[in-house]
């Protein structure tokens, strides 16, 4: 194996990505797959807004509308936002802690392919008799009554992709605990690494309830169980509890890495150390902890009783405190800084007021009696889009611009980036701000159409126009990506010139072994420290030596493919199709066969030899 | 003496200290093992003696919790250095599971 890049054909590149276990390539896979699902979720959103643009519209049928809103929510949360965050975690976190890869590269690849096949399975429902139509929450009584295979696609697809996410979370935890470079103590870890760590812990604890509840749903729908069937002695409320025990931490799984990305951006472009670093870490951990104590605030109107409602209301309001700590820390990071308004910084600055607006409506809803008014209205829709778009999507767009050079070695155009920002920012507020008032005026969420002359016409039209603005923003980002890739102007190690953390000390994109010599970390913002002492490279912690690397493997793809095939068998088993059971068994045989192959066949990886690494030094005249 | 490795090649290094430490560890293990057998006997007796189930069930659960603690901290050496991260995650998991079960017991199946 040579370390020198060679010209490759298209097929060999595809094969390379199908078998890769390199965290940087898996990050690119996550970015592409997550990006495609993001576009699909966006198209669904545009169709929803087109339907609601004018009263009494019949652009889509009521049934199709239910499918669109369900798939929009499910796709955006599970298949777009989370994988895109996993893309940045994969690409950046190992570099930030000075590691050569994640702890389990094979499992990392397996996690991606499970997510991909799960998402593919879910979206095939469009072509195979109808998508799920019970909302992304898929409340049990409704989802059990849903006809066709839509909910089966939801249950099996999310189960498979959930396995992948769980593996990703465990992998990051082990990586951060065990693979930090010498001197990289916990309290020297960059904030994005910290938020990755806490979000991974949340994944570890939040996904098992989802897995359990989806198993129960699967068995209720496909194998004749009655967990949620009240008529047969089950309890439909259990689904809601399980779903939100997962679902509430899930929103923190999304927002915490977003906070991490913004923390990096604020300190980089204010050219200041992050204000209140230790309180930021404390607030992150506290949010993660409290995130598990508040799930029932999604269920105030279920009838839990005043005591339970009061407890969960107070716990919910408590979360505003650590979040407030973060907001003030960001403001004080910018305060007095030498600020550079690059595209990532624009998103970061726009994020603060947008997210605070969403947070304030969140505290309003935490007041349980008031929530009876807001519940299931467009006010809720406005609230969670303010926190998820204003928080997570802004972070994803900011992160795309900020980390693009580190992932691909080219800079996205700042000019087009600003165009994207302006359209997306204006469109976002245009779409969702007015929805607060639509909700307060009584427009229920998930409604297919509305009557004219009830004061809802103008607001809905404004909202739909805003959605078009956001679409223009996203399209301009795609154009930006194409132009940048075609131009292919390579950049150096530290293209933003103000990089503070380890990833900016190595080439863009990083060499496949990341660090020739593991760096010695001497404080927070390790690379910045070195730069302040007039150096351009990191202090090495070890002499140049052989580097042990894992071999590529096609097995993760096969394991995931097996589950994908088995899912079809499980689903059509209900229809008494003769081929269903053999397909179910066949798929599982493929999966477990591939696992056995992996277990029995020794794969020791390979070494990059010291001489090769030294040679490369001489060739390029630069040090890693 | 696998539990306290040193990175020195000298087998005599800290020999007395390690010997003392291991003897102490062994003593604690034997003591907890005895206690665990005792707990088991007490549980059986509690059931056999036909006490009210409102006493027996919580009592056995309490003994079980103590046993799990013994198992983790004395037999699996969780109290020793280098086990901070696993113990943090185990306790977080226990807390979350407890809150979930508590909520289910109080607001769903009350």
XYZ file of C-alpha atoms in Angstrom:
734
model
C 0.000 0.000 0.000
C 1.434 3.300 -1.030
C 0.800 6.508 0.796
C 1.108 8.526 -2.399
C -2.201 9.541 -3.969
C -2.813 7.968 -7.339
C -5.149 8.852 -10.181
C -8.154 6.595 -9.894
C -10.968 5.578 -12.192
C -14.563 6.246 -11.223
C -15.314 2.616 -10.360
C -12.301 2.321 -8.123
C -13.292 5.503 -6.293
C -16.773 4.065 -5.732
C -15.293 0.808 -4.474
C -12.972 2.787 -2.229
C -15.919 4.554 -0.598
C -18.001 1.358 -0.342
C -15.252 -0.328 1.642
C -13.659 2.571 3.482
C -13.155 2.552 7.238
C -11.410 5.952 7.281
C -13.318 8.418 9.468
C -12.734 11.266 6.995
C -14.224 9.344 4.068
C -17.112 8.100 6.200
C -17.712 11.749 7.085
C -17.994 12.546 3.370
C -20.417 9.638 2.918
C -22.519 10.977 5.806
C -22.395 14.454 4.280
C -23.548 13.245 0.852
C -26.264 10.879 2.115
C -27.454 13.350 4.766
C -27.408 16.124 2.167
C -29.561 14.117 -0.257
C -32.060 13.318 2.484
C -32.003 17.004 3.489
C -32.985 17.935 -0.072
C -35.758 15.317 -0.082
C -37.082 16.629 3.232
C -36.864 20.117 1.755
C -38.899 19.142 -1.315
C -41.529 17.669 1.016
C -41.552 20.921 2.993
C -42.020 22.925 -0.212
C -44.984 20.754 -1.166
C -46.512 21.283 2.294
C -46.108 25.047 1.975
C -47.454 24.998 -1.601
C -50.576 23.203 -0.381
C -51.066 25.692 2.467
C -50.281 28.832 0.457
C -53.926 29.579 -0.271
C -57.160 28.483 1.430
C -59.136 25.494 0.146
C -56.185 24.383 -1.956
C -56.131 20.938 -3.539
C -52.527 20.834 -4.745
C -52.114 17.535 -2.879
C -54.765 15.216 -1.471
C -55.354 14.982 2.267
C -53.808 11.510 2.416
C -50.714 12.573 0.509
C -50.425 15.628 2.782
C -50.279 13.355 5.834
C -47.550 11.320 4.169
C -45.626 14.465 3.234
C -45.656 15.960 6.722
C -44.735 12.628 8.323
C -41.864 12.045 5.944
C -40.709 15.664 6.213
C -40.351 15.358 9.979
C -38.913 11.865 10.017
C -36.464 12.542 7.197
C -35.257 15.854 8.569
C -34.641 14.564 12.104
C -33.360 11.025 11.535
C -31.936 11.115 8.031
C -30.753 14.688 7.545
C -29.934 16.609 10.725
C -28.405 13.749 12.691
C -26.291 12.259 9.861
C -25.062 15.714 8.857
C -23.953 16.333 12.432
C -22.379 12.858 12.453
C -20.546 13.925 9.285
C -18.874 16.820 11.093
C -18.262 14.728 14.205
C -16.552 12.105 12.065
C -14.564 14.576 10.043
C -13.394 16.863 12.824
C -13.603 15.300 16.268
C -10.744 12.750 15.847
C -8.562 15.542 14.457
C -9.456 17.834 17.351
C -8.308 15.332 19.957
C -5.189 14.390 17.991
C -6.260 10.827 17.170
C -5.401 8.822 14.043
C -8.939 7.464 13.662
C -11.951 6.610 15.768
C -11.680 3.727 18.225
C -13.573 1.234 16.027
C -13.156 2.141 12.343
C -15.044 -0.962 11.189
C -18.017 -0.177 13.432
C -17.927 3.385 12.155
C -18.434 2.149 8.588
C -21.106 -0.280 9.763
C -22.920 2.607 11.466
C -22.991 4.589 8.252
C -24.262 1.724 6.084
C -26.985 0.822 8.585
C -28.147 4.445 8.599
C -28.022 4.558 4.804
C -29.992 1.359 4.215
C -32.494 2.295 6.928
C -33.075 5.649 5.270
C -33.291 4.064 1.827
C -35.839 1.549 3.094
C -37.950 4.301 4.675
C -37.960 6.345 1.479
C -38.753 3.379 -0.778
C -42.207 3.583 0.828
C -43.016 6.355 -1.669
C -42.822 3.827 -4.502
C -44.193 0.773 -2.717
C -47.740 1.676 -1.796
C -47.533 4.817 0.280
C -45.359 6.472 2.893
C -46.008 6.502 6.663
C -48.768 8.946 7.554
C -49.068 9.100 11.351
C -46.686 12.003 11.960
C -43.008 11.665 12.893
C -44.168 10.839 16.435
C -46.292 7.963 15.073
C -48.546 7.830 18.154
C -49.622 4.251 18.652
C -53.391 4.205 18.319
C -53.194 6.196 15.094
C -50.244 4.291 13.692
C -51.792 0.912 14.519
C -54.920 1.941 12.599
C -52.962 3.192 9.577
C -53.648 1.085 6.485
C -51.100 -0.182 3.995
C -47.410 -0.586 4.746
C -46.487 3.030 5.521
C -45.983 2.565 9.271
C -44.168 -0.735 8.649
C -41.653 1.169 6.553
C -41.315 3.690 9.395
C -40.792 1.037 12.068
C -38.319 -1.138 10.159
C -36.453 1.735 8.493
C -35.922 3.644 11.728
C -34.970 0.464 13.550
C -32.160 -0.226 11.085
C -30.915 3.349 10.940
C -31.227 3.606 14.733
C -28.788 0.709 15.158
C -26.327 2.673 13.042
C -26.696 5.839 15.087
C -26.289 3.930 18.349
C -23.067 2.389 17.053
C -21.822 5.817 16.011
C -22.506 7.198 19.490
C -20.705 4.386 21.307
C -17.794 4.684 18.924
C -17.354 8.410 19.615
C -17.576 7.869 23.374
C -14.814 5.269 23.329
C -12.744 7.424 21.002
C -12.940 10.506 23.199
C -12.312 8.588 26.427
C -9.378 6.551 25.140
C -7.722 8.199 22.166
C -6.903 11.761 23.203
C -3.370 12.851 22.319
C -0.800 13.232 25.113
C -1.658 16.316 27.165
C -5.233 16.529 25.846
C -7.013 16.427 29.200
C -10.796 16.569 29.382
C -10.683 20.246 30.245
C -8.492 21.009 27.236
C -10.863 19.435 24.739
C -12.359 21.855 22.193
C -16.042 22.564 22.758
C -17.104 20.688 19.606
C -15.434 17.576 20.999
C -17.142 18.110 24.335
C -20.560 18.471 22.748
C -19.888 15.413 20.584
C -19.064 13.539 23.778
C -22.234 14.580 25.594
C -24.418 14.087 22.501
C -22.937 10.579 22.091
C -23.774 9.800 25.713
C -27.317 10.982 25.024
C -27.451 8.699 21.970
C -26.271 5.823 24.146
C -29.071 6.358 26.668
C -31.851 7.678 24.432
C -31.799 5.198 21.545
C -32.542 2.034 23.538
C -36.037 3.337 24.517
C -36.672 4.088 20.835
C -35.423 0.657 19.821
C -37.668 -0.954 22.449
C -40.753 1.009 21.469
C -40.219 0.440 17.736
C -39.854 -3.279 18.416
C -43.182 -3.208 20.214
C -44.759 -1.280 17.332
C -43.263 -3.731 14.831
C -44.670 -6.693 16.730
C -48.050 -5.027 17.161
C -48.348 -4.346 13.450
C -46.593 -7.332 11.914
C -46.618 -10.216 14.339
C -49.938 -9.922 16.199
C -48.801 -8.503 19.541
C -50.975 -6.086 21.550
C -48.614 -3.809 23.478
C -50.462 -0.640 22.499
C -53.862 -2.145 21.691
C -56.207 -0.931 24.428
C -58.998 -3.282 23.339
C -56.736 -6.241 24.073
C -55.440 -4.932 27.386
C -52.467 -2.941 26.102
C -51.725 0.698 26.877
C -51.430 3.226 24.082
C -49.846 5.871 26.343
C -46.723 3.748 26.784
C -45.708 4.513 23.201
C -45.943 8.229 23.894
C -43.781 7.928 27.002
C -41.168 5.773 25.295
C -41.149 7.936 22.231
C -40.542 11.113 24.213
C -38.062 9.520 26.615
C -36.133 9.081 23.403
C -37.489 12.150 21.611
C -36.569 14.816 24.079
C -32.917 13.797 24.466
C -32.957 13.508 20.669
C -33.448 17.255 20.291
C -30.447 17.780 22.558
C -28.495 15.256 20.497
C -29.174 17.630 17.617
C -28.627 20.967 19.323
C -25.544 20.211 21.443
C -23.187 19.512 18.508
C -24.679 22.617 16.880
C -23.695 24.570 19.994
C -20.241 23.033 19.661
C -19.838 24.145 16.044
C -20.922 27.681 16.969
C -18.550 27.782 19.954
C -15.648 26.989 17.627
C -16.797 29.596 15.113
C -17.292 32.334 17.720
C -13.856 31.958 19.237
C -12.138 31.519 15.857
C -13.595 34.619 14.242
C -13.576 36.766 17.372
C -9.927 35.683 17.637
C -10.409 35.197 21.359
C -10.412 32.279 23.710
C -13.955 31.044 24.315
C -15.356 33.021 27.246
C -16.165 30.887 30.280
C -14.855 27.606 28.828
C -15.424 25.604 32.008
C -18.945 26.959 32.478
C -19.656 26.025 28.846
C -18.592 22.451 29.570
C -20.652 22.438 32.750
C -23.702 23.794 30.928
C -23.337 21.171 28.168
C -23.241 18.323 30.663
C -26.120 19.804 32.673
C -28.302 20.168 29.557
C -27.551 16.561 28.695
C -28.498 15.421 32.183
C -31.679 17.485 32.482
C -32.670 16.411 28.978
C -33.779 13.066 30.417
C -36.013 14.547 33.106
C -38.411 16.564 30.984
C -39.944 14.281 28.365
C -43.504 14.519 29.690
C -43.711 18.208 28.739
C -44.639 16.905 25.286
C -47.613 15.220 26.942
C -49.114 17.889 29.216
C -52.538 17.506 27.616
C -52.561 13.691 27.879
C -53.940 13.951 31.410
C -50.989 13.001 33.592
C -52.454 14.964 36.479
C -51.414 18.283 38.013
C -48.541 16.918 40.114
C -46.759 15.241 37.201
C -47.386 18.244 34.972
C -45.979 20.605 37.597
C -42.823 18.527 38.130
C -42.095 18.306 34.429
C -42.911 21.997 33.919
C -40.370 23.075 36.547
C -37.718 20.671 35.242
C -38.257 22.061 31.740
C -37.820 25.644 32.862
C -34.609 24.631 34.652
C -33.044 23.795 31.266
C -33.292 27.449 30.303
C -30.585 28.204 32.892
C -27.616 26.297 31.388
C -28.767 27.368 27.917
C -28.751 30.973 29.094
C -25.216 30.493 30.447
C -24.159 29.431 26.966
C -25.824 32.369 25.242
C -24.102 34.868 27.545
C -20.758 33.129 27.129
C -21.022 33.427 23.355
C -21.924 37.093 23.593
C -18.965 37.707 25.896
C -16.695 35.780 23.542
C -17.573 38.223 20.764
C -17.354 41.204 23.129
C -14.095 43.008 22.567
C -12.935 40.457 20.037
C -11.309 41.285 16.735
C -14.297 40.105 14.753
C -14.172 38.845 11.175
C -17.588 38.483 9.529
C -17.034 35.423 7.404
C -19.999 33.302 6.284
C -19.758 30.907 9.264
C -19.615 33.899 11.619
C -22.714 35.421 9.978
C -24.654 32.234 10.684
C -23.320 32.184 14.232
C -24.340 35.763 14.923
C -27.765 35.191 13.337
C -28.156 32.037 15.388
C -28.210 33.846 18.744
C -31.394 35.924 18.343
C -33.121 33.207 16.285
C -32.417 30.490 18.808
C -33.291 32.699 21.777
C -36.669 33.397 20.154
C -37.262 29.662 19.915
C -36.089 29.206 23.493
C -38.466 31.832 24.818
C -41.491 30.195 23.170
C -40.202 26.945 24.645
C -40.371 28.340 28.175
C -43.871 29.650 27.382
C -44.926 26.116 26.503
C -43.299 24.782 29.666
C -46.031 26.566 31.595
C -48.377 23.600 31.628
C -51.717 25.455 31.865
C -50.727 27.778 29.015
C -49.647 24.772 26.987
C -53.259 23.640 26.784
C -53.740 26.667 24.515
C -50.612 26.136 22.414
C -50.855 22.372 22.119
C -51.119 20.988 18.574
C -51.300 24.476 17.077
C -48.982 26.209 14.621
C -47.417 27.920 17.642
C -45.692 24.610 18.352
C -44.633 24.300 14.723
C -43.135 27.801 14.884
C -41.355 27.010 18.167
C -39.583 23.849 17.114
C -38.640 25.208 13.718
C -37.084 28.223 15.451
C -34.892 25.993 17.589
C -34.153 23.325 14.986
C -33.698 25.516 11.914
C -32.441 28.561 13.819
C -30.148 26.327 15.868
C -29.294 23.079 14.116
C -29.677 23.953 10.430
C -27.839 27.251 10.850
C -25.054 25.262 12.524
C -25.025 22.737 9.676
C -24.767 25.492 7.073
C -22.148 27.327 9.123
C -20.245 24.079 9.665
C -20.402 23.267 5.958
C -18.659 26.545 5.146
C -16.314 26.403 8.145
C -15.122 22.808 7.784
C -15.377 22.484 3.978
C -11.657 23.269 3.513
C -10.703 20.679 6.139
C -12.899 18.037 4.507
C -12.229 18.758 0.828
C -9.217 21.056 0.631
C -11.055 23.885 -1.142
C -12.832 27.004 0.126
C -16.512 27.563 -0.609
C -17.046 30.965 -2.213
C -17.663 33.615 0.446
C -19.668 35.720 -2.010
C -22.187 33.005 -2.867
C -22.090 31.993 0.785
C -23.308 35.433 1.821
C -26.050 35.233 -0.811
C -27.094 31.856 0.635
C -27.067 33.278 4.138
C -29.203 36.317 3.279
C -31.856 34.282 1.470
C -31.931 31.510 4.038
C -32.020 33.873 7.000
C -34.786 36.094 5.599
C -36.719 33.096 4.321
C -36.471 31.345 7.669
C -37.925 34.237 9.642
C -40.533 34.948 6.974
C -41.690 31.339 7.059
C -41.814 30.675 10.754
C -42.290 33.996 12.564
C -45.809 34.424 11.230
C -46.642 30.866 12.223
C -46.589 31.878 15.904
C -49.577 34.117 15.234
C -51.310 31.595 12.998
C -51.117 29.208 15.920
C -52.402 31.710 18.439
C -55.305 32.448 16.097
C -56.215 28.789 16.212
C -54.667 27.109 13.174
C -54.052 23.481 14.160
C -50.787 21.821 13.131
C -50.785 18.968 10.608
C -53.919 20.430 9.007
C -54.374 19.716 5.312
C -56.160 22.919 4.342
C -58.079 25.826 5.827
C -61.105 27.944 4.968
C -60.864 31.491 3.601
C -61.884 34.491 5.647
C -60.731 33.213 9.046
C -57.731 35.486 9.283
C -55.331 32.739 8.216
C -54.945 33.620 4.511
C -52.231 36.299 4.605
C -50.144 34.589 7.244
C -50.022 31.314 5.340
C -49.160 33.052 2.084
C -46.292 34.939 3.767
C -45.087 31.673 5.260
C -45.067 29.950 1.859
C -43.175 32.846 0.242
C -40.584 32.549 2.997
C -40.185 28.851 2.219
C -39.382 29.750 -1.393
C -36.650 32.121 -0.138
C -35.103 29.287 1.874
C -35.196 27.068 -1.219
C -33.287 29.736 -3.178
C -30.731 29.802 -0.369
C -30.224 26.048 -0.432
C -29.976 25.941 -4.240
C -27.327 28.673 -4.178
C -25.357 26.570 -1.681
C -25.466 23.641 -4.114
C -24.264 25.905 -6.930
C -21.504 27.092 -4.617
C -20.425 23.492 -4.002
C -20.346 22.740 -7.737
C -18.407 25.897 -8.647
C -15.906 25.339 -5.834
C -15.357 21.712 -6.789
C -14.869 22.541 -10.463
C -12.425 25.374 -9.738
C -10.563 23.116 -7.300
C -8.243 25.749 -5.839
C -6.342 23.953 -3.098
C -5.810 25.660 0.237
C -3.226 25.243 2.993
C -3.423 23.947 6.545
C -5.152 26.900 8.122
C -7.268 28.579 5.430
C -9.262 30.736 7.889
C -5.894 31.945 9.259
C -7.273 31.979 12.788
C -7.636 28.249 13.477
C -7.203 27.459 17.152
C -7.529 23.703 17.463
C -5.428 20.761 16.288
C -7.290 20.100 13.031
C -5.992 23.343 11.519
C -2.369 22.331 12.087
C -2.450 19.532 9.504
C -2.987 19.646 5.769
C -6.419 20.177 4.199
C -7.735 17.523 3.714
C -5.819 15.655 6.396
C -3.504 12.808 5.319
C -5.175 9.426 5.765
C -3.144 8.708 8.907
C -4.009 12.215 10.260
C -0.931 12.892 12.391
C 2.528 11.722 11.400
C 3.538 12.168 15.016
C 0.925 12.451 17.723
C 0.958 16.072 18.928
C 1.745 17.209 22.451
C -1.109 19.332 23.727
C -0.012 22.073 26.090
C -3.309 23.805 26.788
C -6.717 24.752 25.513
C -6.597 25.860 21.854
C -3.386 23.901 21.326
C -2.582 25.168 17.812
C -3.230 28.783 18.808
C -0.727 28.400 21.664
C 1.931 27.210 19.229
C 1.158 30.044 16.821
C 1.460 32.598 19.621
C 4.955 31.281 20.221
C 5.829 31.841 16.589
C 5.678 28.214 15.485
C 3.710 26.857 12.556
C 3.681 23.205 13.563
C 2.641 21.297 16.625
C 5.099 20.024 19.195
C 5.372 16.276 18.565
C 4.850 13.927 21.481
C 6.661 10.968 19.900
C 9.396 10.230 17.351
C 8.317 9.256 13.832
C 7.488 5.561 13.856
C 5.431 2.935 12.068
C 1.713 3.706 12.011
C -0.765 0.872 12.305
C -3.792 1.278 10.020
C -6.979 -0.797 9.591
C -7.732 -2.517 6.275
C -10.716 -1.495 4.167
C -13.663 -3.850 4.376
C -16.797 -4.579 2.373
C -18.344 -6.464 5.294
C -20.172 -3.452 6.863
C -22.031 -2.939 3.586
C -23.026 -6.626 3.438
C -24.199 -6.736 7.066
C -26.418 -3.710 6.467
C -27.668 -5.010 3.123
C -28.760 -8.232 4.829
C -30.934 -6.334 7.311
C -32.339 -4.243 4.448
C -33.423 -7.418 2.626
C -34.762 -9.001 5.827
C -36.902 -5.908 6.448
C -38.819 -6.546 3.200
C -39.486 -10.093 4.297
C -40.743 -8.986 7.719
C -43.011 -6.406 6.142
C -44.671 -8.521 3.449
C -45.027 -11.445 5.823
C -48.261 -9.752 6.971
C -49.780 -10.151 3.488
C -49.234 -13.928 3.581
C -46.904 -13.736 0.630
C -45.157 -17.064 0.160
C -41.772 -15.461 -0.568
C -41.804 -13.211 2.514
C -40.534 -15.686 5.109
C -37.645 -16.990 2.946
C -36.614 -13.382 2.239
C -36.702 -12.555 5.959
C -34.589 -15.590 6.803
C -32.290 -15.076 3.821
C -31.594 -11.480 4.800
C -30.778 -12.456 8.367
C -28.516 -15.251 7.092
C -26.589 -12.705 5.011
C -26.233 -10.398 8.026
C -25.192 -13.033 10.522
C -23.049 -14.821 7.945
C -21.148 -11.592 7.330
C -20.762 -11.118 11.085
C -19.405 -14.648 11.484
C -17.015 -14.057 8.587
C -15.811 -10.899 10.283
C -15.389 -12.706 13.616
C -13.535 -15.723 12.288
C -11.254 -14.138 9.740
C -8.274 -12.369 11.225
C -7.661 -8.909 9.879
C -4.574 -7.354 11.369
C -4.489 -4.228 9.236
C -1.236 -2.901 7.836
C 1.609 -0.609 8.821
C 2.794 2.558 7.185
C 6.509 2.288 7.622
C 8.672 4.931 9.122
C 10.728 5.174 5.924
C 7.684 6.020 3.828
C 6.696 8.754 6.239
C 10.214 10.211 6.234
C 10.360 10.077 2.420
C 7.155 12.051 2.188
C 8.683 14.686 4.411
C 11.553 15.147 1.964
C 9.241 15.206 -1.060
C 7.076 18.057 0.048
C 9.416 19.876 2.339
C 6.674 20.317 4.931
C 6.091 18.731 8.268
C 2.819 17.300 9.434
C -0.600 -9.461 41.065
C -2.197 -8.496 37.834
C -4.297 -5.706 39.303
C -1.420 -3.419 40.079
C 0.946 -3.503 37.169
C 4.069 -1.461 37.134
C 5.907 -0.371 34.032
C 9.217 -1.456 35.453
C 10.954 -4.710 34.527
C 12.128 -5.181 38.076
C 9.822 -7.772 39.694
C 10.958 -6.736 43.166
C 9.801 -3.135 42.713
C 7.247 -2.212 45.385
C 7.043 -5.915 46.180
C 6.121 -5.480 49.821
C 3.574 -2.810 49.062
C 1.887 -4.891 46.342
C 1.907 -7.953 48.557
C 0.192 -6.062 51.347
C -2.336 -4.541 48.960
C -3.246 -7.906 47.479
C -3.615 -9.496 50.892
C -5.994 -6.726 51.845
C -7.943 -7.177 48.593
C -8.242 -10.887 49.233
C -9.524 -10.310 52.755
C -12.235 -7.949 51.496
C -13.233 -10.391 48.777
C -13.658 -13.233 51.219
C -15.637 -10.973 53.554
C -17.998 -9.790 50.787
C -18.370 -13.323 49.475
C -19.458 -14.462 52.940
C -21.875 -11.552 53.186
C -23.347 -12.368 49.786
C -23.991 -15.979 50.783
C -25.527 -14.701 53.991
C -27.828 -12.352 52.022
C -28.972 -15.222 49.853
C -29.752 -17.348 52.891
C -31.641 -14.446 54.497
C -33.735 -13.963 51.341
C -34.713 -17.641 51.288
C -35.540 -17.497 54.985
C -37.674 -14.387 54.467
C -39.757 -16.196 51.857
C -39.897 -19.472 53.804
C -40.987 -17.701 56.999
C -44.113 -16.486 55.218
C -43.809 -12.773 56.022
C -46.189 -10.345 54.328
C -45.272 -9.748 50.684
C -45.121 -6.006 51.432
C -42.075 -6.797 53.541
C -40.488 -9.584 51.522
C -40.427 -7.963 48.080
C -38.801 -4.632 49.058
C -36.449 -6.477 51.412
C -35.165 -8.822 48.709
C -34.863 -5.955 46.238
C -32.797 -4.031 48.782
C -30.494 -7.019 49.302
C -30.210 -7.363 45.536
C -29.104 -3.738 45.176
C -26.447 -4.225 47.863
C -25.284 -7.420 46.114
C -24.922 -5.611 42.803
C -22.821 -2.989 44.580
C -20.588 -5.678 46.098
C -20.258 -7.392 42.752
C -19.250 -4.207 40.942
C -17.011 -2.625 43.547
C -15.288 -5.597 45.178
C -15.341 -8.399 42.628
C -15.071 -6.317 39.491
C -12.731 -3.738 41.093
C -14.747 -0.714 40.010
C -13.442 1.238 42.993
C -9.882 1.094 41.695
C -8.173 3.712 39.553
C -9.012 3.822 35.840
C -12.686 2.936 36.226
C -14.029 6.480 36.424
C -15.578 6.607 32.951
C -17.335 3.222 33.154
C -18.673 4.008 36.616
C -19.902 7.428 35.465
C -21.786 5.865 32.568
C -23.157 3.006 34.639
C -24.510 5.363 37.266
C -25.988 7.659 34.609
C -27.710 4.664 33.064
C -28.989 3.538 36.466
C -30.334 7.030 37.169
C -32.125 7.274 33.841
C -33.588 3.795 34.137
C -34.725 4.596 37.682
C -36.426 7.842 36.662
C -38.152 6.053 33.775
C -39.420 3.216 35.949
C -40.458 5.644 38.686
C -42.434 7.717 36.192
C -44.085 4.636 34.705
C -45.000 3.342 38.173
C -46.441 6.661 39.266
C -48.142 8.141 36.203
C -49.045 5.222 33.946
C -49.722 2.230 36.129
C -50.712 3.923 39.361
